[in-house]
Amino acid sequence: MLYFSQDVGPDSHGARSIWVWSVLDFNFTPRWQAEVVVYPTIPLNHAAQAAFDVDRAKLEYALHRKFLMGGGYSASICDGGTWKNKPFLTTTVSSRIGSFEFWLQKMPDGGQVQVRYTLIHSER
């Protein structure tokens, strides 16, 4: 997929870029699955930077057909920068209204919790 990104705010300088979003899903067994999402950032103006991101590379185990736990890795590199990576722990709960994924991730200045919601999900 191609995504158009437009940054907003006074410090963004109107950066515009295109993300080439790629997703790979693996189902090794009925209980073990993996997902890898990567995307390069292609700048469209001088305010944007070229980058390569691993949004997530995760391995999950289904404790129940609607409850998964696992771990993963995310990383990025920008123009001339160093590779920055962050491991994370993840739990996913599926329901009739979608899937809720919770990340616990250590960051350079502490930690963060992310909540991701997917409206469309697969029933196991």
PDB file of C-alpha atoms in Angstrom:
ATOM      1  CA  MET A   1       0.000   0.000   0.000  1.00  0.00           C
ATOM      2  CA  LEU A   2       1.033   3.570  -0.530  1.00  0.00           C
ATOM      3  CA  TYR A   3       0.306   6.181   2.121  1.00  0.00           C
ATOM      4  CA  PHE A   4       0.686   9.927   1.798  1.00  0.00           C
ATOM      5  CA  SER A   5       1.996  11.595   4.988  1.00  0.00           C
ATOM      6  CA  GLN A   6       1.557  15.300   5.723  1.00  0.00           C
ATOM      7  CA  ASP A   7       3.090  16.567   8.987  1.00  0.00           C
ATOM      8  CA  VAL A   8       1.383  19.473  10.730  1.00  0.00           C
ATOM      9  CA  GLY A   9       2.407  21.894  13.441  1.00  0.00           C
ATOM     10  CA  PRO A  10       4.967  24.695  13.662  1.00  0.00           C
ATOM     11  CA  ASP A  11       8.019  22.399  13.925  1.00  0.00           C
ATOM     12  CA  SER A  12       7.018  20.151  11.015  1.00  0.00           C
ATOM     13  CA  HIS A  13       7.694  22.723   8.257  1.00  0.00           C
ATOM     14  CA  GLY A  14       4.994  20.966   6.211  1.00  0.00           C
ATOM     15  CA  ALA A  15       7.003  17.765   5.650  1.00  0.00           C
ATOM     16  CA  ARG A  16       5.396  15.527   3.024  1.00  0.00           C
ATOM     17  CA  SER A  17       6.334  11.984   2.175  1.00  0.00           C
ATOM     18  CA  ILE A  18       5.091   8.676   0.827  1.00  0.00           C
ATOM     19  CA  TRP A  19       5.224   5.465   2.854  1.00  0.00           C
ATOM     20  CA  VAL A  20       5.460   2.161   0.985  1.00  0.00           C
ATOM     21  CA  TRP A  21       3.636  -0.012   3.556  1.00  0.00           C
ATOM     22  CA  SER A  22       4.400  -3.759   3.362  1.00  0.00           C
ATOM     23  CA  VAL A  23       2.855  -6.437   5.590  1.00  0.00           C
ATOM     24  CA  LEU A  24       3.892 -10.089   5.873  1.00  0.00           C
ATOM     25  CA  ASP A  25       1.756 -12.463   7.964  1.00  0.00           C
ATOM     26  CA  PHE A  26       2.859 -15.965   8.929  1.00  0.00           C
ATOM     27  CA  ASN A  27       0.831 -18.740  10.571  1.00  0.00           C
ATOM     28  CA  PHE A  28       3.312 -21.427  11.574  1.00  0.00           C
ATOM     29  CA  THR A  29       0.803 -23.524  13.532  1.00  0.00           C
ATOM     30  CA  PRO A  30      -2.726 -22.822  14.788  1.00  0.00           C
ATOM     31  CA  ARG A  31      -1.151 -21.298  17.941  1.00  0.00           C
ATOM     32  CA  TRP A  32       2.006 -19.594  16.617  1.00  0.00           C
ATOM     33  CA  GLN A  33       1.833 -16.608  14.289  1.00  0.00           C
ATOM     34  CA  ALA A  34       4.125 -13.788  13.226  1.00  0.00           C
ATOM     35  CA  GLU A  35       3.731 -10.433  11.540  1.00  0.00           C
ATOM     36  CA  VAL A  36       6.306  -8.130   9.961  1.00  0.00           C
ATOM     37  CA  VAL A  37       5.424  -4.585   8.839  1.00  0.00           C
ATOM     38  CA  VAL A  38       8.108  -2.443   7.181  1.00  0.00           C
ATOM     39  CA  TYR A  39       8.020   0.768   5.212  1.00  0.00           C
ATOM     40  CA  PRO A  40      10.499   3.118   3.599  1.00  0.00           C
ATOM     41  CA  THR A  41       9.690   6.830   3.770  1.00  0.00           C
ATOM     42  CA  ILE A  42      10.206   8.661   0.476  1.00  0.00           C
ATOM     43  CA  PRO A  43      10.452  12.446   0.980  1.00  0.00           C
ATOM     44  CA  LEU A  44       8.371  14.677  -1.296  1.00  0.00           C
ATOM     45  CA  ASN A  45       9.805  18.011  -0.133  1.00  0.00           C
ATOM     46  CA  HIS A  46      12.911  19.388   1.628  1.00  0.00           C
ATOM     47  CA  ALA A  47      11.287  19.291   5.078  1.00  0.00           C
ATOM     48  CA  ALA A  48      10.850  15.485   4.944  1.00  0.00           C
ATOM     49  CA  GLN A  49      13.625  12.960   5.535  1.00  0.00           C
ATOM     50  CA  ALA A  50      14.250   9.599   3.904  1.00  0.00           C
ATOM     51  CA  ALA A  51      13.845   6.788   6.410  1.00  0.00           C
ATOM     52  CA  PHE A  52      13.298   3.069   6.802  1.00  0.00           C
ATOM     53  CA  ASP A  53      11.072   1.738   9.572  1.00  0.00           C
ATOM     54  CA  VAL A  54      10.277  -1.668  10.975  1.00  0.00           C
ATOM     55  CA  ASP A  55       6.879  -0.784  12.426  1.00  0.00           C
ATOM     56  CA  ARG A  56       6.729  -4.222  14.014  1.00  0.00           C
ATOM     57  CA  ALA A  57       8.208  -7.671  13.743  1.00  0.00           C
ATOM     58  CA  LYS A  58       6.384  -9.793  16.279  1.00  0.00           C
ATOM     59  CA  LEU A  59       5.844 -13.413  17.245  1.00  0.00           C
ATOM     60  CA  GLU A  60       2.663 -14.333  19.122  1.00  0.00           C
ATOM     61  CA  TYR A  61       1.322 -17.438  20.818  1.00  0.00           C
ATOM     62  CA  ALA A  62      -2.435 -18.055  21.143  1.00  0.00           C
ATOM     63  CA  LEU A  63      -3.221 -18.993  24.742  1.00  0.00           C
ATOM     64  CA  HIS A  64      -6.881 -19.085  23.692  1.00  0.00           C
ATOM     65  CA  ARG A  65      -8.465 -18.524  20.298  1.00  0.00           C
ATOM     66  CA  LYS A  66      -9.164 -14.886  21.268  1.00  0.00           C
ATOM     67  CA  PHE A  67      -6.123 -14.136  23.449  1.00  0.00           C
ATOM     68  CA  LEU A  68      -2.540 -13.873  22.136  1.00  0.00           C
ATOM     69  CA  MET A  69       0.706 -12.978  23.894  1.00  0.00           C
ATOM     70  CA  GLY A  70       4.126 -12.380  22.423  1.00  0.00           C
ATOM     71  CA  GLY A  71       7.058 -10.147  21.852  1.00  0.00           C
ATOM     72  CA  GLY A  72       8.537  -8.147  19.078  1.00  0.00           C
ATOM     73  CA  TYR A  73      10.868  -5.534  17.764  1.00  0.00           C
ATOM     74  CA  SER A  74      10.496  -2.141  16.142  1.00  0.00           C
ATOM     75  CA  ALA A  75      13.217   0.034  14.656  1.00  0.00           C
ATOM     76  CA  SER A  76      13.978   2.981  12.393  1.00  0.00           C
ATOM     77  CA  ILE A  77      16.794   4.836  10.698  1.00  0.00           C
ATOM     78  CA  CYS A  78      16.646   8.339   9.177  1.00  0.00           C
ATOM     79  CA  ASP A  79      18.981  10.248   6.832  1.00  0.00           C
ATOM     80  CA  GLY A  80      22.515   9.621   8.080  1.00  0.00           C
ATOM     81  CA  GLY A  81      21.315   8.628  11.541  1.00  0.00           C
ATOM     82  CA  THR A  82      21.911   5.539  13.605  1.00  0.00           C
ATOM     83  CA  TRP A  83      19.666   2.504  13.757  1.00  0.00           C
ATOM     84  CA  LYS A  84      17.266   2.918  16.711  1.00  0.00           C
ATOM     85  CA  ASN A  85      15.480  -0.196  17.894  1.00  0.00           C
ATOM     86  CA  LYS A  86      13.026  -1.032  20.640  1.00  0.00           C
ATOM     87  CA  PRO A  87      11.828  -4.467  21.771  1.00  0.00           C
ATOM     88  CA  PHE A  88       8.275  -4.765  23.087  1.00  0.00           C
ATOM     89  CA  LEU A  89       5.841  -7.163  24.755  1.00  0.00           C
ATOM     90  CA  THR A  90       2.375  -7.510  23.274  1.00  0.00           C
ATOM     91  CA  THR A  91      -1.037  -8.895  24.189  1.00  0.00           C
ATOM     92  CA  THR A  92      -3.931  -9.070  21.726  1.00  0.00           C
ATOM     93  CA  VAL A  93      -7.566  -9.642  22.670  1.00  0.00           C
ATOM     94  CA  SER A  94     -10.100 -10.332  19.893  1.00  0.00           C
ATOM     95  CA  SER A  95     -13.822  -9.739  20.160  1.00  0.00           C
ATOM     96  CA  ARG A  96     -16.819  -9.284  17.898  1.00  0.00           C
ATOM     97  CA  ILE A  97     -16.117  -5.549  17.707  1.00  0.00           C
ATOM     98  CA  GLY A  98     -12.467  -5.937  16.683  1.00  0.00           C
ATOM     99  CA  SER A  99      -9.020  -6.685  18.072  1.00  0.00           C
ATOM    100  CA  PHE A 100      -7.294  -4.697  20.806  1.00  0.00           C
ATOM    101  CA  GLU A 101      -3.510  -4.915  20.968  1.00  0.00           C
ATOM    102  CA  PHE A 102      -1.545  -3.609  23.949  1.00  0.00           C
ATOM    103  CA  TRP A 103       2.216  -2.948  23.727  1.00  0.00           C
ATOM    104  CA  LEU A 104       4.601  -2.375  26.577  1.00  0.00           C
ATOM    105  CA  GLN A 105       7.809  -0.870  25.195  1.00  0.00           C
ATOM    106  CA  LYS A 106      10.974   0.493  26.768  1.00  0.00           C
ATOM    107  CA  MET A 107      12.013   3.809  25.281  1.00  0.00           C
ATOM    108  CA  PRO A 108      15.264   5.814  25.647  1.00  0.00           C
ATOM    109  CA  ASP A 109      13.572   8.222  28.090  1.00  0.00           C
ATOM    110  CA  GLY A 110      11.446   5.673  29.971  1.00  0.00           C
ATOM    111  CA  GLY A 111       8.682   3.475  28.629  1.00  0.00           C
ATOM    112  CA  GLN A 112       5.388   3.614  26.797  1.00  0.00           C
ATOM    113  CA  VAL A 113       2.151   1.718  26.460  1.00  0.00           C
ATOM    114  CA  GLN A 114       0.468   1.623  23.069  1.00  0.00           C
ATOM    115  CA  VAL A 115      -3.088   0.528  22.383  1.00  0.00           C
ATOM    116  CA  ARG A 116      -3.900  -0.469  18.819  1.00  0.00           C
ATOM    117  CA  TYR A 117      -7.386  -1.243  17.585  1.00  0.00           C
ATOM    118  CA  THR A 118      -8.225  -3.209  14.451  1.00  0.00           C
ATOM    119  CA  LEU A 119     -11.833  -3.131  13.289  1.00  0.00           C
ATOM    120  CA  ILE A 120     -11.374  -6.024  10.869  1.00  0.00           C
ATOM    121  CA  HIS A 121      -9.889  -9.141  12.403  1.00  0.00           C
ATOM    122  CA  SER A 122      -9.741 -12.846  11.746  1.00  0.00           C
ATOM    123  CA  GLU A 123     -11.601 -15.319  13.924  1.00  0.00           C
ATOM    124  CA  ARG A 124      -9.552 -18.298  15.000  1.00  0.00           C
TER     125      ARG A 124
END
